[in-house]
Amino acid sequence: MTATNQSSLLNQINIVLVNTSHPGNIGSAARAMKTMGLSNLILAYPEHQIDEQSYALSAGAEDLLKKARVVPTLAEALEGSTLIIGASARRRTYERPLLDPHEMGGFVIEQAKAGSRIAVMFGCERTGLTNEELEICNYHVTIPANPDYSSLNLAMAVQVLSYEIRQSFLKYLGNDPMRQEIVHTSEKFLEKEQIAGGDEVLGFYSHLEDVLQTTGFLHENNRGHIMRKIKRIFTRPFLTRDDINILRGILSSVTRTIDHRNE
Ligand code: SAH
């Protein structure tokens, strides 16, 4: 396998730091990523821009900071990402399927091989990922730390998860005799792939919210709660009865509006 092919697989993985408050952590995260062969760093609405402290703590990973994308919205941070995994120290409401770091590493490499473009998202130091940020995720990953003290420093969490991604990547390089062909195929797959990215999914959510307010399915009293449930439907592969009820409710509200207009 050529160096280009190897790095192209890891190139499909973005590390997204959301609303980071300490520029030093951005530098340490870049260093953590580079040691594991990851290079795409995206900063979504950081509290402070990359500064001298970031560069000091990045050690030899200045190149990652120089090419890091800094964007003002979640949609831009997730542009083109077809699989979104959120790192969270705590279990939250509106949960997604939960992976442990080792499972996540294997899954990320499997999905990268199949052509997915993956975002692994980390929250801000004080509060972690917000509900809105967690709700765009297809999966959550938690590092099973000391239950009485489970919150790692941001860059250290990046290190642990990047390490697991690298271990699976190495296993894949070492074990898979078909690897060149698979990488080649996945590159072709990527060109043709039509899976919606996180930016498009966020656009769909606001469109749906507008329409459902017009039809009256959403109103002041239920909007936040129902939209959260709806978002959960679209990030999970299997529909529950609850999901079907929501979808049927939407359809009925549209039908009622149409019937009303025709009267
Ligand atoms: N105080 C926050 C944690 C912030 S730590 C809270 O209680 O949620 C900053 C980020 O590092 C988190 O948002 C998460 O993305 C990551 N992180 C820290 N500890 C983690 C853990 N045990 N498992 C997974 N991610 C973790």
mmCIF file of C-alpha atoms and ligand atoms in Angstrom:
data_model
loop_
_atom_site.group_PDB
_atom_site.id
_atom_site.type_symbol
_atom_site.label_atom_id
_atom_site.label_comp_id
_atom_site.label_asym_id
_atom_site.label_seq_id
_atom_site.Cartn_x
_atom_site.Cartn_y
_atom_site.Cartn_z
ATOM 1 C CA MET A 1 0.000 0.000 0.000
ATOM 2 C CA THR A 2 1.272 3.452 -0.828
ATOM 3 C CA ALA A 3 1.576 6.218 1.731
ATOM 4 C CA THR A 4 -1.136 8.120 -0.134
ATOM 5 C CA ASN A 5 -3.624 5.279 0.187
ATOM 6 C CA GLN A 6 -2.849 4.800 3.867
ATOM 7 C CA SER A 7 -3.300 8.426 4.709
ATOM 8 C CA SER A 8 -6.430 8.692 2.563
ATOM 9 C CA LEU A 9 -8.251 6.351 4.943
ATOM 10 C CA LEU A 10 -7.300 8.422 8.009
ATOM 11 C CA ASN A 11 -8.027 11.512 5.937
ATOM 12 C CA GLN A 12 -11.698 10.613 5.956
ATOM 13 C CA ILE A 13 -11.720 11.276 9.714
ATOM 14 C CA ASN A 14 -12.203 14.772 11.149
ATOM 15 C CA ILE A 15 -11.677 15.671 14.770
ATOM 16 C CA VAL A 16 -14.156 18.415 15.635
ATOM 17 C CA LEU A 17 -13.603 20.464 18.794
ATOM 18 C CA VAL A 18 -16.711 22.408 19.676
ATOM 19 C CA ASN A 19 -16.638 25.732 21.501
ATOM 20 C CA THR A 20 -13.226 25.061 23.081
ATOM 21 C CA SER A 21 -12.366 27.605 25.761
ATOM 22 C CA HIS A 22 -8.631 27.043 26.303
ATOM 23 C CA PRO A 23 -6.364 27.658 23.295
ATOM 24 C CA GLY A 24 -3.759 25.450 24.990
ATOM 25 C CA ASN A 25 -6.096 22.479 24.739
ATOM 26 C CA ILE A 26 -6.389 23.045 20.987
ATOM 27 C CA GLY A 27 -2.604 22.714 20.683
ATOM 28 C CA SER A 28 -2.465 19.618 22.882
ATOM 29 C CA ALA A 29 -5.306 18.043 20.890
ATOM 30 C CA ALA A 30 -3.408 18.688 17.627
ATOM 31 C CA ARG A 31 -0.366 16.989 19.121
ATOM 32 C CA ALA A 32 -2.460 14.027 20.286
ATOM 33 C CA MET A 33 -3.944 13.654 16.803
ATOM 34 C CA LYS A 34 -0.639 13.890 14.961
ATOM 35 C CA THR A 35 0.967 11.198 17.103
ATOM 36 C CA MET A 36 -1.814 8.875 15.927
ATOM 37 C CA GLY A 37 -1.666 9.893 12.261
ATOM 38 C CA LEU A 38 -4.824 12.017 12.203
ATOM 39 C CA SER A 39 -4.555 15.430 10.605
ATOM 40 C CA ASN A 40 -7.968 17.033 10.036
ATOM 41 C CA LEU A 41 -8.768 19.379 12.894
ATOM 42 C CA ILE A 42 -11.932 21.468 12.825
ATOM 43 C CA LEU A 43 -12.739 24.101 15.425
ATOM 44 C CA ALA A 44 -16.398 25.011 15.702
ATOM 45 C CA TYR A 45 -16.962 28.413 17.319
ATOM 46 C CA PRO A 46 -13.943 28.270 19.640
ATOM 47 C CA GLU A 47 -14.078 30.808 22.466
ATOM 48 C CA HIS A 48 -10.574 32.010 21.564
ATOM 49 C CA GLN A 49 -8.689 31.678 18.331
ATOM 50 C CA ILE A 50 -5.545 29.568 17.945
ATOM 51 C CA ASP A 51 -2.806 31.541 19.704
ATOM 52 C CA GLU A 52 0.777 31.290 20.970
ATOM 53 C CA GLN A 53 -0.295 28.971 23.753
ATOM 54 C CA SER A 54 -1.840 26.612 21.219
ATOM 55 C CA TYR A 55 1.385 26.579 19.208
ATOM 56 C CA ALA A 56 3.495 26.065 22.338
ATOM 57 C CA LEU A 57 1.469 23.026 23.432
ATOM 58 C CA SER A 58 1.223 21.557 19.934
ATOM 59 C CA ALA A 59 4.990 20.850 20.041
ATOM 60 C CA GLY A 60 5.708 19.496 16.539
ATOM 61 C CA ALA A 61 2.115 19.608 15.320
ATOM 62 C CA GLU A 62 2.019 23.237 14.120
ATOM 63 C CA ASP A 63 1.107 22.014 10.641
ATOM 64 C CA LEU A 64 -2.237 20.695 11.928
ATOM 65 C CA LEU A 65 -2.994 24.047 13.585
ATOM 66 C CA LYS A 66 -2.058 25.928 10.428
ATOM 67 C CA LYS A 67 -4.440 23.928 8.294
ATOM 68 C CA ALA A 68 -7.196 23.644 10.958
ATOM 69 C CA ARG A 69 -10.581 24.903 9.770
ATOM 70 C CA VAL A 70 -12.239 27.388 12.116
ATOM 71 C CA VAL A 71 -15.975 27.696 11.479
ATOM 72 C CA PRO A 72 -18.823 29.621 13.123
ATOM 73 C CA THR A 73 -21.564 26.956 12.975
ATOM 74 C CA LEU A 74 -22.086 23.286 13.688
ATOM 75 C CA ALA A 75 -23.404 22.784 10.144
ATOM 76 C CA GLU A 76 -20.142 24.041 8.649
ATOM 77 C CA ALA A 77 -18.093 21.899 11.027
ATOM 78 C CA LEU A 78 -20.021 18.819 9.917
ATOM 79 C CA GLU A 79 -20.130 19.644 6.220
ATOM 80 C CA GLY A 80 -19.794 16.386 4.314
ATOM 81 C CA SER A 81 -19.581 14.180 7.424
ATOM 82 C CA THR A 82 -21.816 11.167 6.880
ATOM 83 C CA LEU A 83 -21.112 9.532 10.237
ATOM 84 C CA ILE A 84 -21.001 11.652 13.372
ATOM 85 C CA ILE A 85 -19.764 10.344 16.707
ATOM 86 C CA GLY A 86 -19.950 12.477 19.852
ATOM 87 C CA ALA A 87 -17.591 11.971 22.803
ATOM 88 C CA SER A 88 -19.318 12.428 26.106
ATOM 89 C CA ALA A 89 -18.279 11.709 29.676
ATOM 90 C CA ARG A 90 -21.854 11.441 30.921
ATOM 91 C CA ARG A 91 -24.964 9.688 29.746
ATOM 92 C CA ARG A 92 -27.560 12.133 28.520
ATOM 93 C CA THR A 93 -31.202 12.389 27.662
ATOM 94 C CA TYR A 94 -32.007 11.520 24.039
ATOM 95 C CA GLU A 95 -29.228 8.974 23.947
ATOM 96 C CA ARG A 96 -27.718 7.467 20.846
ATOM 97 C CA PRO A 97 -26.202 3.975 20.610
ATOM 98 C CA LEU A 98 -23.200 4.011 22.905
ATOM 99 C CA LEU A 99 -19.782 2.689 21.872
ATOM 100 C CA ASP A 100 -16.755 2.120 24.065
ATOM 101 C CA PRO A 101 -13.476 3.545 22.703
ATOM 102 C CA HIS A 102 -12.241 0.205 21.357
ATOM 103 C CA GLU A 103 -15.502 -0.493 19.535
ATOM 104 C CA MET A 104 -15.464 3.052 18.224
ATOM 105 C CA GLY A 105 -11.941 2.597 16.775
ATOM 106 C CA GLY A 106 -12.988 -0.551 14.926
ATOM 107 C CA PHE A 107 -16.224 0.986 13.735
ATOM 108 C CA VAL A 108 -14.556 4.182 12.475
ATOM 109 C CA ILE A 109 -12.039 2.214 10.387
ATOM 110 C CA GLU A 110 -14.753 -0.131 9.051
ATOM 111 C CA GLN A 111 -16.878 2.821 8.058
ATOM 112 C CA ALA A 112 -13.934 4.705 6.538
ATOM 113 C CA LYS A 113 -13.208 1.622 4.424
ATOM 114 C CA ALA A 114 -16.825 1.649 3.258
ATOM 115 C CA GLY A 115 -16.459 5.275 2.187
ATOM 116 C CA SER A 116 -17.926 7.213 5.122
ATOM 117 C CA ARG A 117 -16.547 10.566 6.051
ATOM 118 C CA ILE A 118 -16.453 10.622 9.822
ATOM 119 C CA ALA A 119 -16.562 13.386 12.409
ATOM 120 C CA VAL A 120 -15.556 12.630 15.990
ATOM 121 C CA MET A 121 -16.841 15.523 18.053
ATOM 122 C CA PHE A 122 -15.640 16.793 21.445
ATOM 123 C CA GLY A 123 -17.412 19.317 23.654
ATOM 124 C CA CYS A 124 -16.231 22.357 25.544
ATOM 125 C CA GLU A 125 -14.289 22.033 28.767
ATOM 126 C CA ARG A 126 -16.928 23.397 31.120
ATOM 127 C CA THR A 127 -20.119 21.726 29.992
ATOM 128 C CA GLY A 128 -19.255 19.132 27.346
ATOM 129 C CA LEU A 129 -21.420 18.752 24.235
ATOM 130 C CA THR A 130 -24.797 20.494 24.407
ATOM 131 C CA ASN A 131 -28.018 18.627 23.663
ATOM 132 C CA GLU A 132 -28.170 20.149 20.193
ATOM 133 C CA GLU A 133 -24.627 18.958 19.487
ATOM 134 C CA LEU A 134 -25.288 15.469 20.876
ATOM 135 C CA GLU A 135 -28.505 15.150 18.903
ATOM 136 C CA ILE A 136 -26.818 15.402 15.505
ATOM 137 C CA CYS A 137 -24.658 12.372 16.423
ATOM 138 C CA ASN A 138 -25.336 8.867 15.098
ATOM 139 C CA TYR A 139 -23.357 7.365 17.968
ATOM 140 C CA HIS A 140 -21.946 8.431 21.293
ATOM 141 C CA VAL A 141 -18.668 7.221 22.746
ATOM 142 C CA THR A 142 -17.736 7.259 26.423
ATOM 143 C CA ILE A 143 -14.329 6.486 27.877
ATOM 144 C CA PRO A 144 -15.165 4.229 30.840
ATOM 145 C CA ALA A 145 -13.281 6.254 33.433
ATOM 146 C CA ASN A 146 -13.601 6.384 37.219
ATOM 147 C CA PRO A 147 -17.357 6.843 37.771
ATOM 148 C CA ASP A 148 -16.639 9.278 40.604
ATOM 149 C CA TYR A 149 -14.334 11.394 38.414
ATOM 150 C CA SER A 150 -15.018 10.599 34.792
ATOM 151 C CA SER A 151 -14.251 13.806 32.948
ATOM 152 C CA LEU A 152 -10.883 13.751 31.166
ATOM 153 C CA ASN A 153 -9.048 16.825 29.986
ATOM 154 C CA LEU A 154 -10.245 17.560 26.436
ATOM 155 C CA ALA A 155 -6.903 16.828 24.733
ATOM 156 C CA MET A 156 -6.485 13.625 26.719
ATOM 157 C CA ALA A 157 -9.894 12.435 25.563
ATOM 158 C CA VAL A 158 -8.772 13.222 22.001
ATOM 159 C CA GLN A 159 -5.627 11.175 22.676
ATOM 160 C CA VAL A 160 -7.485 8.119 23.956
ATOM 161 C CA LEU A 161 -9.930 8.030 21.046
ATOM 162 C CA SER A 162 -7.277 8.797 18.410
ATOM 163 C CA TYR A 163 -5.200 5.969 19.865
ATOM 164 C CA GLU A 164 -8.063 3.513 19.455
ATOM 165 C CA ILE A 165 -8.610 4.650 15.867
ATOM 166 C CA ARG A 166 -4.911 4.095 15.171
ATOM 167 C CA GLN A 167 -4.899 0.611 16.711
ATOM 168 C CA SER A 168 -7.734 -0.443 14.420
ATOM 169 C CA PHE A 169 -6.034 1.187 11.463
ATOM 170 C CA LEU A 170 -2.817 -0.740 12.171
ATOM 171 C CA LYS A 171 -4.749 -3.959 12.542
ATOM 172 C CA TYR A 172 -6.401 -3.308 9.233
ATOM 173 C CA LEU A 173 -3.053 -2.640 7.515
ATOM 174 C CA GLY A 174 -1.524 -5.737 9.025
ATOM 175 C CA ASN A 175 -4.340 -8.210 8.515
ATOM 176 C CA ASP A 176 -6.202 -7.407 5.407
ATOM 177 C CA PRO A 177 -4.656 -8.886 2.267
ATOM 178 C CA MET A 178 -7.228 -7.084 0.143
ATOM 179 C CA ARG A 179 -6.438 -3.721 1.638
ATOM 180 C CA GLN A 180 -5.176 -1.949 -1.505
ATOM 181 C CA GLU A 181 -8.225 -3.008 -3.416
ATOM 182 C CA ILE A 182 -10.580 -2.027 -0.622
ATOM 183 C CA VAL A 183 -9.046 1.413 -0.271
ATOM 184 C CA HIS A 184 -9.258 1.839 -4.018
ATOM 185 C CA THR A 185 -12.907 0.817 -4.018
ATOM 186 C CA SER A 186 -13.736 3.054 -1.085
ATOM 187 C CA GLU A 187 -12.200 6.007 -2.921
ATOM 188 C CA LYS A 188 -14.454 5.366 -5.901
ATOM 189 C CA PHE A 189 -17.376 4.905 -3.522
ATOM 190 C CA LEU A 190 -16.626 8.283 -1.946
ATOM 191 C CA GLU A 191 -16.813 10.047 -5.309
ATOM 192 C CA LYS A 192 -20.231 8.630 -6.071
ATOM 193 C CA GLU A 193 -21.513 8.563 -2.520
ATOM 194 C CA GLN A 194 -24.725 10.430 -1.954
ATOM 195 C CA ILE A 195 -25.123 9.999 1.792
ATOM 196 C CA ALA A 196 -26.153 13.310 3.305
ATOM 197 C CA GLY A 197 -23.574 15.141 5.391
ATOM 198 C CA GLY A 198 -24.199 16.652 8.834
ATOM 199 C CA ASP A 199 -24.662 20.092 7.259
ATOM 200 C CA GLU A 200 -27.425 18.790 5.001
ATOM 201 C CA VAL A 201 -29.088 16.952 7.894
ATOM 202 C CA LEU A 202 -29.077 20.158 9.973
ATOM 203 C CA GLY A 203 -30.612 21.995 6.992
ATOM 204 C CA PHE A 204 -33.292 19.312 6.749
ATOM 205 C CA TYR A 205 -34.097 19.703 10.468
ATOM 206 C CA SER A 206 -34.722 23.424 10.185
ATOM 207 C CA HIS A 207 -36.788 22.925 7.021
ATOM 208 C CA LEU A 208 -38.862 20.218 8.729
ATOM 209 C CA GLU A 209 -39.310 22.406 11.808
ATOM 210 C CA ASP A 210 -40.606 25.280 9.647
ATOM 211 C CA VAL A 211 -43.075 23.041 7.811
ATOM 212 C CA LEU A 212 -44.303 21.357 10.978
ATOM 213 C CA GLN A 213 -44.917 24.719 12.602
ATOM 214 C CA THR A 214 -46.938 25.775 9.566
ATOM 215 C CA THR A 215 -49.060 22.637 9.711
ATOM 216 C CA GLY A 216 -49.541 23.028 13.450
ATOM 217 C CA PHE A 217 -47.900 19.705 14.314
ATOM 218 C CA LEU A 218 -45.384 21.695 16.321
ATOM 219 C CA HIS A 219 -46.513 24.445 18.655
ATOM 220 C CA GLU A 220 -45.063 26.439 21.504
ATOM 221 C CA ASN A 221 -45.681 23.725 24.113
ATOM 222 C CA ASN A 222 -44.210 20.718 22.325
ATOM 223 C CA ARG A 223 -41.689 22.096 19.835
ATOM 224 C CA GLY A 224 -38.402 21.446 21.684
ATOM 225 C CA HIS A 225 -39.398 18.029 22.953
ATOM 226 C CA ILE A 226 -40.828 16.720 19.684
ATOM 227 C CA MET A 227 -37.971 18.083 17.553
ATOM 228 C CA ARG A 228 -35.518 16.207 19.809
ATOM 229 C CA LYS A 229 -37.434 13.003 19.251
ATOM 230 C CA ILE A 230 -37.563 13.631 15.516
ATOM 231 C CA LYS A 231 -33.799 14.201 15.340
ATOM 232 C CA ARG A 232 -33.255 10.951 17.172
ATOM 233 C CA ILE A 233 -35.297 9.142 14.523
ATOM 234 C CA PHE A 234 -33.048 10.340 11.733
ATOM 235 C CA THR A 235 -29.800 9.369 13.422
ATOM 236 C CA ARG A 236 -30.737 5.816 14.124
ATOM 237 C CA PRO A 237 -31.040 2.876 11.820
ATOM 238 C CA PHE A 238 -34.021 1.119 13.382
ATOM 239 C CA LEU A 239 -37.408 2.699 13.899
ATOM 240 C CA THR A 240 -39.299 2.186 17.148
ATOM 241 C CA ARG A 241 -43.073 2.318 17.650
ATOM 242 C CA ASP A 242 -42.581 5.760 19.151
ATOM 243 C CA ASP A 243 -40.797 6.885 15.960
ATOM 244 C CA ILE A 244 -43.576 5.502 13.769
ATOM 245 C CA ASN A 245 -46.184 7.276 15.876
ATOM 246 C CA ILE A 246 -44.374 10.577 15.396
ATOM 247 C CA LEU A 247 -44.068 10.034 11.640
ATOM 248 C CA ARG A 248 -47.744 9.040 11.368
ATOM 249 C CA GLY A 249 -48.671 12.116 13.409
ATOM 250 C CA ILE A 250 -46.761 14.307 10.954
ATOM 251 C CA LEU A 251 -48.548 12.733 8.005
ATOM 252 C CA SER A 252 -51.947 13.185 9.648
ATOM 253 C CA SER A 253 -51.233 16.864 10.311
ATOM 254 C CA VAL A 254 -50.297 17.373 6.654
ATOM 255 C CA THR A 255 -53.423 15.510 5.474
ATOM 256 C CA ARG A 256 -55.625 17.575 7.793
ATOM 257 C CA THR A 257 -54.134 20.799 6.410
ATOM 258 C CA ILE A 258 -54.687 19.680 2.833
ATOM 259 C CA ASP A 259 -58.286 18.533 3.562
ATOM 260 C CA HIS A 260 -58.930 21.853 5.269
ATOM 261 C CA ARG A 261 -57.680 23.807 2.245
ATOM 262 C CA ASN A 262 -59.876 21.766 -0.100
ATOM 263 C CA GLU A 263 -63.030 22.372 1.902
HETATM 264 N N1 SAH B 1 -17.388 18.937 32.194
HETATM 265 C C1 SAH B 1 -17.807 18.283 31.008
HETATM 266 C C2 SAH B 1 -16.679 17.495 30.383
HETATM 267 C C3 SAH B 1 -15.868 18.332 29.522
HETATM 268 S S1 SAH B 1 -14.361 17.574 29.080
HETATM 269 C C4 SAH B 1 -18.941 17.311 31.310
HETATM 270 O O1 SAH B 1 -19.187 17.035 32.438
HETATM 271 O O2 SAH B 1 -19.550 16.804 30.350
HETATM 272 C C5 SAH B 1 -14.279 18.059 27.388
HETATM 273 C C6 SAH B 1 -14.660 17.008 26.392
HETATM 274 O O3 SAH B 1 -13.749 15.888 26.473
HETATM 275 C C7 SAH B 1 -16.030 16.394 26.564
HETATM 276 O O4 SAH B 1 -17.044 17.198 26.020
HETATM 277 C C8 SAH B 1 -15.882 15.090 25.809
HETATM 278 O O5 SAH B 1 -16.019 15.332 24.411
HETATM 279 C C9 SAH B 1 -14.439 14.696 26.126
HETATM 280 N N2 SAH B 1 -14.397 13.782 27.297
HETATM 281 C C10 SAH B 1 -13.926 14.017 28.527
HETATM 282 N N3 SAH B 1 -14.054 12.919 29.308
HETATM 283 C C11 SAH B 1 -14.598 11.954 28.537
HETATM 284 C C12 SAH B 1 -14.987 10.595 28.748
HETATM 285 N N4 SAH B 1 -14.835 9.982 29.932
HETATM 286 N N5 SAH B 1 -15.516 9.928 27.706
HETATM 287 C C13 SAH B 1 -15.689 10.513 26.501
HETATM 288 N N6 SAH B 1 -15.347 11.788 26.251
HETATM 289 C C14 SAH B 1 -14.809 12.510 27.241
#
